[in-house]
Coordinates of C-alpha atoms in Angstrom, one line a residue:
Chain V
X1 CA 44.1 16.1 291.1
X2 CA 46.1 13.7 289.8
X3 CA 49.6 15.6 288.7
X4 CA 51.9 13.4 287.0
X5 CA 56.0 14.8 285.3
X6 CA 58.0 12.2 283.6
X7 CA 57.3 9.4 285.5
X8 CA 59.6 7.0 283.9
X9 CA 60.4 3.2 284.9
X10 CA 61.6 0.3 284.5
X11 CA 61.7 -3.3 286.0
X12 CA 64.9 -5.0 286.5
X13 CA 64.1 -7.1 284.0
X14 CA 65.4 -4.5 281.5
X15 CA 61.1 -3.5 280.6
X16 CA 60.6 0.1 280.0
X17 CA 57.3 0.2 281.2
X18 CA 57.1 3.6 281.3
X19 CA 58.8 6.5 279.3
X20 CA 58.9 10.6 280.4
X21 CA 54.9 10.2 281.3
X22 CA 53.1 13.3 281.8
X23 CA 49.5 13.6 282.8
X24 CA 46.9 15.6 284.7
X25 CA 44.2 14.5 285.7
X26 CA 41.7 17.7 286.9
X27 CA 39.0 17.4 289.6
X28 CA 35.2 16.2 288.4
X29 CA 37.0 14.9 284.7
X30 CA 37.2 11.2 284.4
X31 CA 40.2 10.5 282.6
X32 CA 40.1 7.5 279.6
X33 CA 43.5 5.9 279.9
X34 CA 43.7 3.2 276.6
X35 CA 46.8 1.0 275.5
X36 CA 47.7 -1.8 273.7
X37 CA 48.6 -4.7 276.2
X38 CA 51.0 -4.5 278.3
X39 CA 50.7 -1.2 277.3
X40 CA 52.2 0.2 281.4
X41 CA 48.4 1.0 282.3
X42 CA 48.5 -0.9 285.1
X43 CA 52.2 0.3 286.1
X44 CA 51.2 4.1 286.1
X45 CA 48.1 3.5 287.9
X46 CA 50.7 1.5 290.9
X47 CA 52.6 4.5 291.1
X48 CA 49.6 6.3 291.8
X49 CA 48.6 3.9 294.1
X50 CA 52.4 3.5 296.1
X51 CA 52.9 0.9 295.9
X52 CA 55.3 0.1 293.1
X53 CA 58.0 2.7 293.7
X54 CA 58.8 4.6 290.3
X55 CA 62.6 5.2 288.5
X56 CA 63.0 9.5 287.9
X57 CA 60.0 12.6 288.1
X58 CA 57.4 13.2 290.5
X59 CA 53.6 12.5 291.3
X60 CA 51.2 13.9 292.8
X61 CA 47.7 12.9 294.1
X62 CA 45.1 15.6 295.9
X63 CA 49.0 18.0 296.6
X64 CA 51.2 14.7 297.8
X65 CA 53.0 12.1 297.1
X66 CA 51.7 8.9 297.0
X67 CA 54.4 6.7 298.1
X68 CA 56.1 9.2 301.2
X69 CA 52.7 10.0 302.1
X70 CA 51.2 7.5 301.4
X71 CA 48.9 7.2 304.6
X72 CA 48.1 11.3 304.4
X73 CA 45.7 10.2 301.3
X74 CA 45.7 6.7 301.7
X75 CA 41.0 7.7 302.5
X76 CA 41.7 10.0 299.8
X77 CA 42.4 7.7 297.3
X78 CA 40.1 4.4 295.6
X79 CA 42.0 1.9 293.9
X80 CA 39.9 -1.3 292.1
X81 CA 42.7 -3.5 290.1
X82 CA 42.0 -5.7 288.0
X83 CA 42.3 -8.5 289.5
X84 CA 41.2 -7.6 292.7
X85 CA 38.8 -10.5 293.1
X86 CA 42.3 -12.8 293.7
X87 CA 43.2 -10.2 296.7
X88 CA 39.7 -12.0 299.1
X89 CA 38.6 -13.8 301.4
X90 CA 36.2 -16.3 299.6
X91 CA 34.9 -18.3 302.4
X92 CA 34.0 -15.0 303.7
X93 CA 31.0 -13.3 302.5
X94 CA 31.5 -9.7 300.1
X95 CA 29.8 -7.6 303.0
X96 CA 32.7 -9.7 305.3
X97 CA 35.4 -8.9 303.2
X98 CA 33.8 -4.9 301.9
X99 CA 33.4 -4.5 305.4
X100 CA 37.1 -6.1 305.7
X101 CA 39.5 -3.6 303.8
X102 CA 37.3 -0.4 303.6
X103 CA 39.1 -0.9 307.7
X104 CA 42.2 -1.3 307.0
X105 CA 40.9 2.6 305.2
X106 CA 39.9 3.6 308.2
X107 CA 36.8 3.4 307.7
X108 CA 34.3 2.0 310.9
X109 CA 31.4 -0.7 309.8
X110 CA 28.4 1.7 310.7
X111 CA 29.5 3.6 307.7
X112 CA 30.7 1.1 305.8
X113 CA 28.0 -1.1 305.5
X114 CA 25.5 2.7 305.9
X115 CA 27.8 3.1 302.7
X116 CA 27.5 -0.3 301.1
X117 CA 23.7 -0.5 301.4
X118 CA 22.9 2.9 299.9
X119 CA 25.4 1.6 297.3
X120 CA 23.8 -2.1 296.2
X121 CA 19.8 0.9 296.5
X122 CA 20.8 2.0 293.3
X123 CA 23.6 -0.9 291.8
X124 CA 21.4 -4.0 292.1
X125 CA 18.2 -4.5 293.3
X126 CA 18.5 -8.3 293.7
X127 CA 20.9 -7.3 296.5
X128 CA 21.3 -9.9 298.6
X129 CA 24.4 -12.0 296.9
X130 CA 26.7 -9.2 299.3
X131 CA 26.3 -11.5 302.4
X132 CA 26.8 -14.9 300.1
X133 CA 30.6 -16.3 300.6
X134 CA 33.2 -15.3 297.8
X135 CA 33.1 -19.2 297.1
X136 CA 29.2 -19.4 295.5
X137 CA 29.3 -16.0 293.4
X138 CA 29.1 -15.7 289.5
X139 CA 31.9 -14.2 288.2
X140 CA 30.0 -10.6 287.8
X141 CA 28.9 -10.8 292.1
X142 CA 32.7 -11.0 292.4
X143 CA 33.5 -8.1 290.5
X144 CA 30.5 -5.9 291.7
X145 CA 31.9 -7.0 294.8
X146 CA 35.4 -5.6 293.4
X147 CA 33.8 -2.5 292.3
X148 CA 32.0 -2.3 295.6
X149 CA 35.3 -2.3 297.6
X150 CA 36.3 1.0 296.3
X151 CA 32.9 3.1 295.8
X152 CA 32.2 2.1 299.0
X153 CA 35.5 4.6 300.3
X154 CA 33.9 7.3 298.8
X155 CA 37.2 8.6 297.9
X156 CA 38.0 12.1 296.5
X157 CA 39.7 10.9 293.1
X158 CA 38.9 6.6 291.4
X159 CA 41.2 4.7 290.3
X160 CA 39.1 1.5 288.1
X161 CA 41.2 -0.1 286.3
X162 CA 38.8 -3.1 283.7
X163 CA 36.1 -2.4 285.7
X164 CA 33.8 -4.0 282.9
X165 CA 34.8 -7.8 282.7
X166 CA 31.8 -10.4 283.8
X167 CA 29.5 -6.6 284.6
X168 CA 25.6 -7.5 282.5
X169 CA 24.3 -4.6 280.5
X170 CA 21.7 -3.4 282.8
X171 CA 23.4 -3.3 285.6
X172 CA 27.3 -1.5 284.3
X173 CA 24.7 0.7 282.4
X174 CA 24.0 1.8 286.5
X175 CA 27.3 1.8 287.0
X176 CA 28.3 4.6 284.3
X177 CA 25.3 6.8 285.7
X178 CA 26.8 6.4 289.5
X179 CA 30.8 7.2 287.8
X180 CA 28.8 10.4 285.9
X181 CA 27.3 10.6 289.2
X182 CA 30.5 11.5 291.3
X183 CA 32.1 12.7 288.7
X184 CA 29.4 15.7 289.2
X185 CA 30.1 15.8 292.8
X186 CA 33.6 17.5 291.8
X187 CA 35.6 13.9 292.3
X188 CA 38.3 12.5 289.2
X189 CA 38.3 9.1 288.1
X190 CA 41.1 7.1 286.4
X191 CA 39.3 4.6 283.9
X192 CA 41.1 1.7 282.0
X193 CA 39.3 -0.5 279.8
X194 CA 40.4 -2.2 276.7
X195 CA 36.2 -1.8 276.0
X196 CA 37.0 1.6 274.0
X197 CA 32.9 2.3 273.9
X198 CA 33.0 2.5 278.0
X199 CA 35.9 4.7 277.7
X200 CA 34.7 7.5 274.9
X201 CA 30.6 7.2 276.1
X202 CA 32.5 8.4 280.0
X203 CA 35.3 10.4 280.0
X204 CA 35.2 14.0 279.1
X205 CA 39.6 13.2 278.4
X206 CA 40.8 10.7 277.2
X207 CA 45.3 9.8 277.3
X208 CA 46.5 7.3 274.3
X209 CA 49.4 5.2 276.6
X210 CA 52.0 3.1 273.8
X211 CA 55.2 1.4 275.3
X212 CA 54.9 2.9 278.2
X213 CA 55.0 6.7 276.2
X214 CA 52.1 9.3 276.1
X215 CA 51.2 8.9 272.2
X216 CA 47.8 12.2 272.1
X217 CA 46.1 13.2 275.4
X218 CA 42.6 15.2 274.1
X219 CA 38.7 15.3 274.6
X220 CA 37.0 12.0 272.7
X221 CA 35.3 13.0 269.9
X222 CA 39.2 15.4 269.0
X223 CA 41.2 12.0 269.7
X224 CA 37.7 9.9 267.6
X225 CA 38.2 12.8 265.3
X226 CA 42.4 11.4 264.6
X227 CA 41.5 8.4 265.2
X228 CA 38.1 7.6 264.0
X229 CA 39.5 8.9 260.0
X230 CA 40.9 5.4 259.2
X231 CA 39.3 3.2 257.4
X232 CA 39.8 -0.4 256.4
X233 CA 40.0 -3.1 253.6
X234 CA 40.3 -6.3 254.1
X235 CA 41.5 -8.4 252.0
X236 CA 41.7 -12.0 252.3
X237 CA 43.2 -15.3 250.9
X238 CA 43.1 -19.2 251.3
X239 CA 45.0 -21.0 253.9
X240 CA 47.2 -22.7 251.3
X241 CA 48.4 -19.2 249.6
X242 CA 50.2 -18.4 252.8
X243 CA 53.1 -18.5 252.1
X244 CA 52.7 -17.6 248.5
X245 CA 55.5 -14.3 247.5
X246 CA 53.0 -12.8 246.5
X247 CA 51.3 -11.4 248.7
X248 CA 54.1 -9.5 250.5
X249 CA 55.0 -8.5 247.1
X250 CA 51.4 -6.9 247.3
X251 CA 52.4 -5.6 250.6
X252 CA 55.2 -4.3 249.5
X253 CA 53.3 -2.5 246.7
X254 CA 50.7 -1.6 249.1
X255 CA 53.0 0.5 251.2
X256 CA 52.6 3.5 248.5
X257 CA 49.0 4.1 249.0
X258 CA 47.8 3.0 252.1
X259 CA 48.8 4.3 255.5
X260 CA 49.5 0.3 257.2
X261 CA 48.6 -2.6 255.6
X262 CA 49.2 -5.9 258.5
X263 CA 49.3 -9.5 256.8
X264 CA 47.6 -11.8 259.8
X265 CA 48.4 -14.8 259.6
X266 CA 46.1 -16.8 261.8
X267 CA 42.7 -15.1 260.2
X268 CA 44.1 -15.3 256.4
X269 CA 43.6 -11.8 255.7
X270 CA 45.2 -8.3 255.1
X271 CA 44.6 -5.4 256.3
X272 CA 45.6 -2.4 255.1
X273 CA 44.5 1.4 256.5
X274 CA 43.8 3.9 255.0
X275 CA 42.1 8.0 255.2
X276 CA 39.5 6.8 251.7
X277 CA 38.6 3.4 252.0
X278 CA 35.9 4.0 248.3
X279 CA 38.5 5.7 246.4
X280 CA 41.7 3.8 247.2
X281 CA 39.5 0.2 246.3
X282 CA 40.3 0.4 242.5
X283 CA 43.8 1.3 242.6
X284 CA 43.6 -2.0 245.2
X285 CA 41.2 -4.1 243.0
X286 CA 43.8 -3.1 240.1
X287 CA 47.0 -5.0 242.1
X288 CA 44.6 -7.9 243.2
X289 CA 43.9 -9.2 239.3
X290 CA 47.9 -8.9 238.4
X291 CA 49.4 -10.9 241.8
X292 CA 45.3 -13.2 242.0
X293 CA 45.1 -15.0 245.1
X294 CA 42.5 -12.7 246.5
X295 CA 39.5 -14.7 248.0
X296 CA 37.4 -11.6 249.3
X297 CA 37.5 -8.1 249.6
X298 CA 35.6 -5.2 252.5
X299 CA 35.9 -2.2 253.5
X300 CA 34.5 -0.2 255.5
X301 CA 35.1 1.9 258.4
X302 CA 37.7 1.1 261.4
X303 CA 36.6 1.1 264.1
X304 CA 38.8 2.6 267.6
X305 CA 40.9 -0.8 268.3
X306 CA 42.0 -0.4 265.1
X307 CA 42.6 3.1 264.3
X308 CA 44.4 2.7 267.5
X309 CA 47.3 0.0 266.2
X310 CA 47.7 2.2 263.6
X311 CA 48.2 5.2 265.2
X312 CA 50.7 3.2 267.7
X313 CA 51.6 1.1 264.9
X314 CA 53.9 5.1 263.6
Chain Y
X1 CA 45.1 -0.6 316.6
X2 CA 42.2 -0.5 313.7
X3 CA 44.4 -2.6 311.6
X4 CA 44.7 -4.8 314.3
X5 CA 40.8 -5.6 315.4
X6 CA 40.0 -5.9 311.4
X7 CA 42.2 -8.5 311.0
X8 CA 41.8 -9.9 314.2
X9 CA 38.0 -10.2 313.4
X10 CA 38.5 -11.3 310.2
X11 CA 41.2 -14.9 311.5
X12 CA 38.3 -15.6 313.9
X13 CA 34.8 -14.4 311.4
X14 CA 37.2 -16.9 308.9
X15 CA 37.8 -19.9 311.1
X16 CA 34.6 -20.4 313.1
X17 CA 33.0 -20.4 309.7
X18 CA 34.0 -22.6 307.9
X19 CA 33.9 -26.5 309.3
X20 CA 36.6 -27.3 306.9
X21 CA 39.3 -25.7 309.4
X22 CA 37.4 -27.1 312.9
X23 CA 38.2 -30.0 311.3
X24 CA 41.7 -30.0 310.1
X25 CA 42.7 -27.9 313.1
X26 CA 41.3 -31.5 315.7
X27 CA 43.5 -33.9 313.2
X28 CA 46.2 -31.7 314.0
X29 CA 46.4 -31.4 317.6
X30 CA 45.6 -35.3 317.6
X31 CA 48.5 -35.1 315.0
X32 CA 50.5 -32.7 318.0
X33 CA 49.6 -35.6 320.9
X34 CA 51.3 -38.3 318.7
X35 CA 54.2 -36.0 318.6
X36 CA 54.5 -35.1 322.1
X37 CA 54.0 -38.4 323.0
X38 CA 57.4 -39.4 320.9
X39 CA 58.0 -37.2 322.6
X40 CA 57.2 -37.1 326.3
X41 CA 59.1 -40.2 325.8
X42 CA 62.2 -39.4 324.7
X43 CA 61.9 -37.2 327.4
X44 CA 61.2 -40.0 330.6
X45 CA 64.6 -42.4 328.8
X46 CA 66.9 -39.4 328.6
X47 CA 69.6 -39.1 331.4
X48 CA 69.7 -35.8 331.4
X49 CA 66.3 -34.9 331.3
X50 CA 65.9 -37.5 334.7
X51 CA 68.8 -36.8 336.3
X52 CA 67.2 -33.3 336.5
X53 CA 63.9 -33.6 337.2
X54 CA 63.3 -37.1 339.0
X55 CA 59.1 -36.9 336.5
X56 CA 58.4 -40.5 335.8
X57 CA 54.7 -39.1 334.7
X58 CA 54.3 -39.5 330.8
X59 CA 51.0 -37.4 330.9
X60 CA 53.4 -35.1 331.5
X61 CA 56.1 -35.9 329.1
X62 CA 52.9 -35.6 326.6
X63 CA 51.8 -32.2 328.3
X64 CA 54.9 -30.2 327.9
X65 CA 55.6 -32.1 324.6
X66 CA 51.8 -31.1 323.8
X67 CA 51.9 -27.5 325.2
X68 CA 56.0 -26.8 322.7
X69 CA 54.8 -28.7 319.8
X70 CA 51.7 -26.1 320.3
X71 CA 54.4 -22.9 320.1
X72 CA 57.0 -23.6 317.9
X73 CA 53.2 -24.3 315.5
X74 CA 53.1 -20.8 316.5
X75 CA 55.8 -18.6 316.1
X76 CA 57.9 -20.6 313.2
X77 CA 54.5 -21.7 311.1
X78 CA 51.4 -19.4 311.0
X79 CA 52.8 -15.9 310.3
X80 CA 55.2 -17.7 307.7
X81 CA 52.4 -19.0 306.1
X82 CA 50.3 -15.4 306.9
X83 CA 53.1 -12.8 304.7
X84 CA 52.8 -15.4 302.4
X85 CA 49.3 -15.9 301.3
X86 CA 49.2 -12.0 301.3
X87 CA 51.3 -12.4 298.5
X88 CA 50.4 -14.3 296.4
X89 CA 46.6 -13.2 296.9
X90 CA 47.5 -9.6 296.0
X91 CA 45.7 -8.4 299.6
X92 CA 49.7 -6.9 300.8
X93 CA 49.9 -4.4 297.4
X94 CA 46.0 -3.9 298.8
X95 CA 47.1 -3.0 302.1
X96 CA 50.1 -1.2 301.3
X97 CA 47.2 0.5 298.6
X98 CA 45.1 1.1 302.0
X99 CA 48.7 2.4 304.7
X100 CA 48.1 0.3 306.2
X101 CA 50.0 -1.1 308.8
X102 CA 51.8 -4.0 308.2
X103 CA 53.1 -5.5 311.7
X104 CA 49.1 -4.9 313.6
X105 CA 48.7 -6.6 310.3
X106 CA 50.1 -9.7 310.8
X107 CA 49.7 -9.8 314.6
X108 CA 46.1 -9.5 314.2
X109 CA 46.1 -13.0 312.0
X110 CA 48.6 -14.1 314.5
X111 CA 46.9 -13.5 317.3
X112 CA 43.8 -14.9 316.1
X113 CA 45.3 -18.2 315.0
X114 CA 47.1 -18.6 318.6
X115 CA 44.1 -17.9 320.6
X116 CA 41.7 -20.5 317.8
X117 CA 43.9 -23.5 318.1
X118 CA 45.1 -22.5 321.9
X119 CA 40.5 -22.7 322.2
X120 CA 40.8 -26.5 320.2
X121 CA 43.7 -27.8 322.5
X122 CA 42.0 -27.2 325.2
X123 CA 40.8 -30.3 326.1
X124 CA 43.5 -32.4 325.7
X125 CA 45.2 -30.1 328.1
X126 CA 42.6 -30.3 331.0
X127 CA 42.6 -33.8 330.3
X128 CA 46.3 -34.1 330.4
X129 CA 47.1 -32.0 332.9
X130 CA 43.5 -33.6 335.3
X131 CA 46.3 -37.0 334.9
X132 CA 49.3 -35.7 335.8
X133 CA 46.9 -33.5 339.1
X134 CA 48.4 -35.7 341.6
X135 CA 52.2 -35.0 340.5
X136 CA 52.1 -31.4 339.9
X137 CA 50.6 -28.8 341.5
X138 CA 47.5 -26.8 340.5
X139 CA 49.5 -23.5 341.1
X140 CA 52.3 -24.5 338.4
X141 CA 49.4 -25.9 335.5
X142 CA 48.2 -22.0 335.6
X143 CA 51.8 -20.6 335.0
X144 CA 51.8 -23.1 333.3
X145 CA 48.6 -21.8 331.1
X146 CA 49.8 -17.8 331.6
X147 CA 53.2 -18.9 330.4
X148 CA 51.5 -19.8 327.4
X149 CA 50.2 -16.3 326.4
X150 CA 53.3 -14.4 327.0
X151 CA 55.4 -16.7 325.2
X152 CA 53.0 -17.2 321.9
X153 CA 53.2 -13.4 322.1
X154 CA 57.1 -13.2 322.3
X155 CA 57.6 -15.8 319.9
X156 CA 55.4 -13.3 317.6
X157 CA 58.7 -12.3 317.1
X158 CA 60.2 -16.1 316.3
X159 CA 57.4 -15.9 312.7
X160 CA 58.0 -11.9 312.1
X161 CA 61.7 -12.7 311.8
X162 CA 61.0 -16.1 309.2
X163 CA 58.4 -13.3 307.0
X164 CA 61.3 -11.0 307.0
X165 CA 63.7 -13.2 305.4
X166 CA 60.7 -14.8 302.8
X167 CA 59.8 -10.5 301.9
X168 CA 64.0 -10.8 301.7
X169 CA 64.5 -13.1 299.5
X170 CA 61.3 -15.4 298.3
X171 CA 63.7 -18.6 297.7
X172 CA 63.5 -18.3 301.7
X173 CA 60.6 -20.3 302.4
X174 CA 62.3 -23.4 300.7
X175 CA 64.1 -24.1 303.5
X176 CA 62.4 -22.1 307.2
X177 CA 61.1 -25.3 307.5
X178 CA 64.4 -26.5 307.5
X179 CA 65.9 -23.9 309.2
X180 CA 63.2 -23.6 311.8
X181 CA 63.6 -27.2 313.1
X182 CA 66.6 -27.4 313.6
X183 CA 66.4 -23.9 316.0
X184 CA 64.7 -25.6 317.9
X185 CA 66.2 -29.2 318.5
X186 CA 70.3 -26.8 318.9
X187 CA 67.5 -25.3 320.6
X188 CA 66.1 -28.4 322.8
X189 CA 63.0 -29.3 322.0
X190 CA 64.1 -32.8 323.1
X191 CA 66.7 -32.6 326.1
X192 CA 67.4 -29.8 328.8
X193 CA 69.9 -27.4 327.2
X194 CA 72.3 -28.7 330.0
X195 CA 72.4 -31.6 328.1
X196 CA 75.3 -30.0 326.5
X197 CA 77.8 -30.3 329.1
X198 CA 77.0 -34.2 328.9
X199 CA 78.0 -34.4 325.7
X200 CA 80.5 -31.7 324.9
X201 CA 82.7 -32.5 328.2
X202 CA 82.4 -28.6 329.9
X203 CA 84.4 -25.7 328.3
X204 CA 82.0 -27.6 324.9
X205 CA 79.0 -27.7 326.4
X206 CA 79.1 -23.6 327.7
X207 CA 80.6 -22.0 324.8
X208 CA 77.4 -24.7 323.2
X209 CA 74.6 -22.8 325.8
X210 CA 76.3 -19.9 325.4
X211 CA 75.1 -20.0 321.7
X212 CA 71.4 -21.4 321.6
X213 CA 70.8 -19.0 324.6
X214 CA 71.0 -15.2 321.7
X215 CA 67.2 -17.4 320.0
X216 CA 64.3 -16.7 322.9
X217 CA 62.9 -20.7 321.5
X218 CA 65.8 -22.3 324.3
X219 CA 64.2 -20.0 327.8
X220 CA 60.7 -21.2 326.6
X221 CA 61.3 -24.1 326.2
X222 CA 63.7 -24.3 330.1
X223 CA 61.6 -22.6 331.6
X224 CA 58.1 -24.5 330.8
X225 CA 60.1 -27.6 332.1
X226 CA 61.1 -25.6 334.5
X227 CA 57.2 -24.8 335.6
X228 CA 55.3 -27.9 335.1
X229 CA 58.3 -30.4 336.8
X230 CA 58.8 -27.9 339.4
X231 CA 56.6 -25.3 339.6
X232 CA 55.1 -25.8 343.6
X233 CA 55.0 -22.0 344.3
X234 CA 56.0 -19.1 343.1
X235 CA 59.0 -19.1 345.1
X236 CA 60.8 -21.5 343.0
X237 CA 59.8 -19.7 339.9
X238 CA 61.8 -16.4 341.4
X239 CA 65.1 -18.5 340.0
X240 CA 63.8 -18.0 336.8
X241 CA 62.9 -15.1 336.1
X242 CA 65.7 -13.8 335.3
X243 CA 65.7 -16.0 332.5
X244 CA 61.9 -14.8 332.3
X245 CA 63.0 -11.3 331.5
X246 CA 66.2 -12.3 328.4
X247 CA 63.3 -14.6 327.2
X248 CA 61.3 -10.9 327.3
X249 CA 64.2 -8.5 325.6
X250 CA 66.1 -11.3 323.2
X251 CA 62.2 -11.6 322.1
X252 CA 62.0 -7.9 321.1
X253 CA 65.1 -7.1 319.8
X254 CA 65.0 -9.6 317.4
X255 CA 61.6 -8.6 316.4
X256 CA 63.2 -5.3 315.9
X257 CA 66.0 -6.7 313.9
X258 CA 62.8 -8.4 311.8
X259 CA 60.8 -5.0 311.4
X260 CA 64.2 -3.5 309.9
X261 CA 64.3 -6.9 307.7
X262 CA 60.6 -7.0 306.6
X263 CA 61.2 -2.7 306.1
X264 CA 64.5 -3.4 303.6
X265 CA 62.4 -6.3 301.7
X266 CA 59.3 -4.2 300.9
X267 CA 60.9 -1.0 299.3
X268 CA 62.9 -3.8 297.9
X269 CA 60.0 -5.0 296.3
X270 CA 58.2 -2.0 295.4
X271 CA 61.0 -0.9 293.6
X272 CA 61.4 -3.6 291.7
X273 CA 57.8 -4.0 291.1
X274 CA 57.1 -7.6 292.8
X275 CA 54.7 -7.1 295.5
X276 CA 52.5 -9.4 294.9
X277 CA 54.7 -12.0 293.0
X278 CA 52.6 -15.6 292.0
X279 CA 54.4 -18.5 291.9

């Protein structure tokens, strides 16, 4: 369904947004596309949607090139941009805006209204909001309009860029079921989100992008096992200790026994990433006695975000 | 055509559904009236115009000024404003993704804005026409309104050219209205271009006339003036038929140039990634 090989993109200011990205998304697959801010996720999505030209490499969706054959595939792809709210005319109703954008894709108003009512029935029982002006809608309702602009097209490939912003948990749950149902009909979804719980919940495959490069691609379980093997030990210190050389010395000493160490001066803590926090803890405590600056010490399992930071940092 | 219809309908809905738009447009009409009154007075006391038309009725001058003001605003204002807004709010980027025909999209917005403003202006035009009914013929007035549509459509090319330059270089926005006003002036919005002959002598005058003849505005200003001042029947228009054809042809030429520039700018934006830059 989507095939990208050796995609690179460098912006005029010299930022290498993408470097030799290879990605395959097959029919009926929901791919979670994760990475830190500025990793290149949105750049990739814009290239795949034909609004940005890649420097090198080839990309095809439904067998066609999104730049040169955009008009042929426009009905087959739908894009929910992360900043999609700003494209709305705020003085028109949600319905009018959705009709407008769907008309640009070649749908007629009868088709659009029918599909829209069907979706509203399915996703939000309090559907009257759709006929209100965008300017008086709540943040969540606006975001829902943004989602509906993409969903209403019922296309073969859906790009979702940060869809869960401002959406309440009940509606979000319905959106997740809708996306699962959508994929079960053989359609594909490329989902980016900073909410890793959402990615784990929905994706069949996860791709981790970092500094424009694909670091990992695999099934969520494999990726989680790989990433979540890390545990953390947080050592808190007082504000006045921030400038002490002993903190730096202590960190250097720990590097020999831990996978990664981050000094967070804003939170006043040293975070140690390791494979087994319990076995490492006595050694850490021993070192701490020597330096004597710790105010607190905590250990536990790293969440996916922390694990990604670790992996990306390697 | 679907893109044109979608944009036309949406724009009309937007205009008609918002009270503030009505108010701002009515205010704009009053400002235009004031400007055109000034322009009317300039015509009245302009020797070249006096010699050319020999009409004394200020209302005619005001009506002509009002018409020209309306056309100028429409041609140079609507399209660049629409394109700027589309770029700023990401609409243009999304339209590219939709595979929409951008020319149709902008034309839809332009025609809707033009018609809406025309409807708002109509009562004023009718009132002014009634005031001048003894001086000019009904035939001239009807031709004048017909010409309003043709010229409105043709002048889309100028607005589109400004938009293309804007897409090509966003810095153009800062001085496009200055350029537009210079073009209006040299094309004879305040005086007939025959005035160049008095100003620069016969050789210099004809060179100046030849230069300004490149711009479609020259024909609009000239034709509208003749139409309203001298149009008594179809025979009086015949000598200006060729001018009308030149006007339409030059508009098409400018439209083609603008489309190429727009495509070029668009290609560049797509490559640079600045398709939806925000100020």
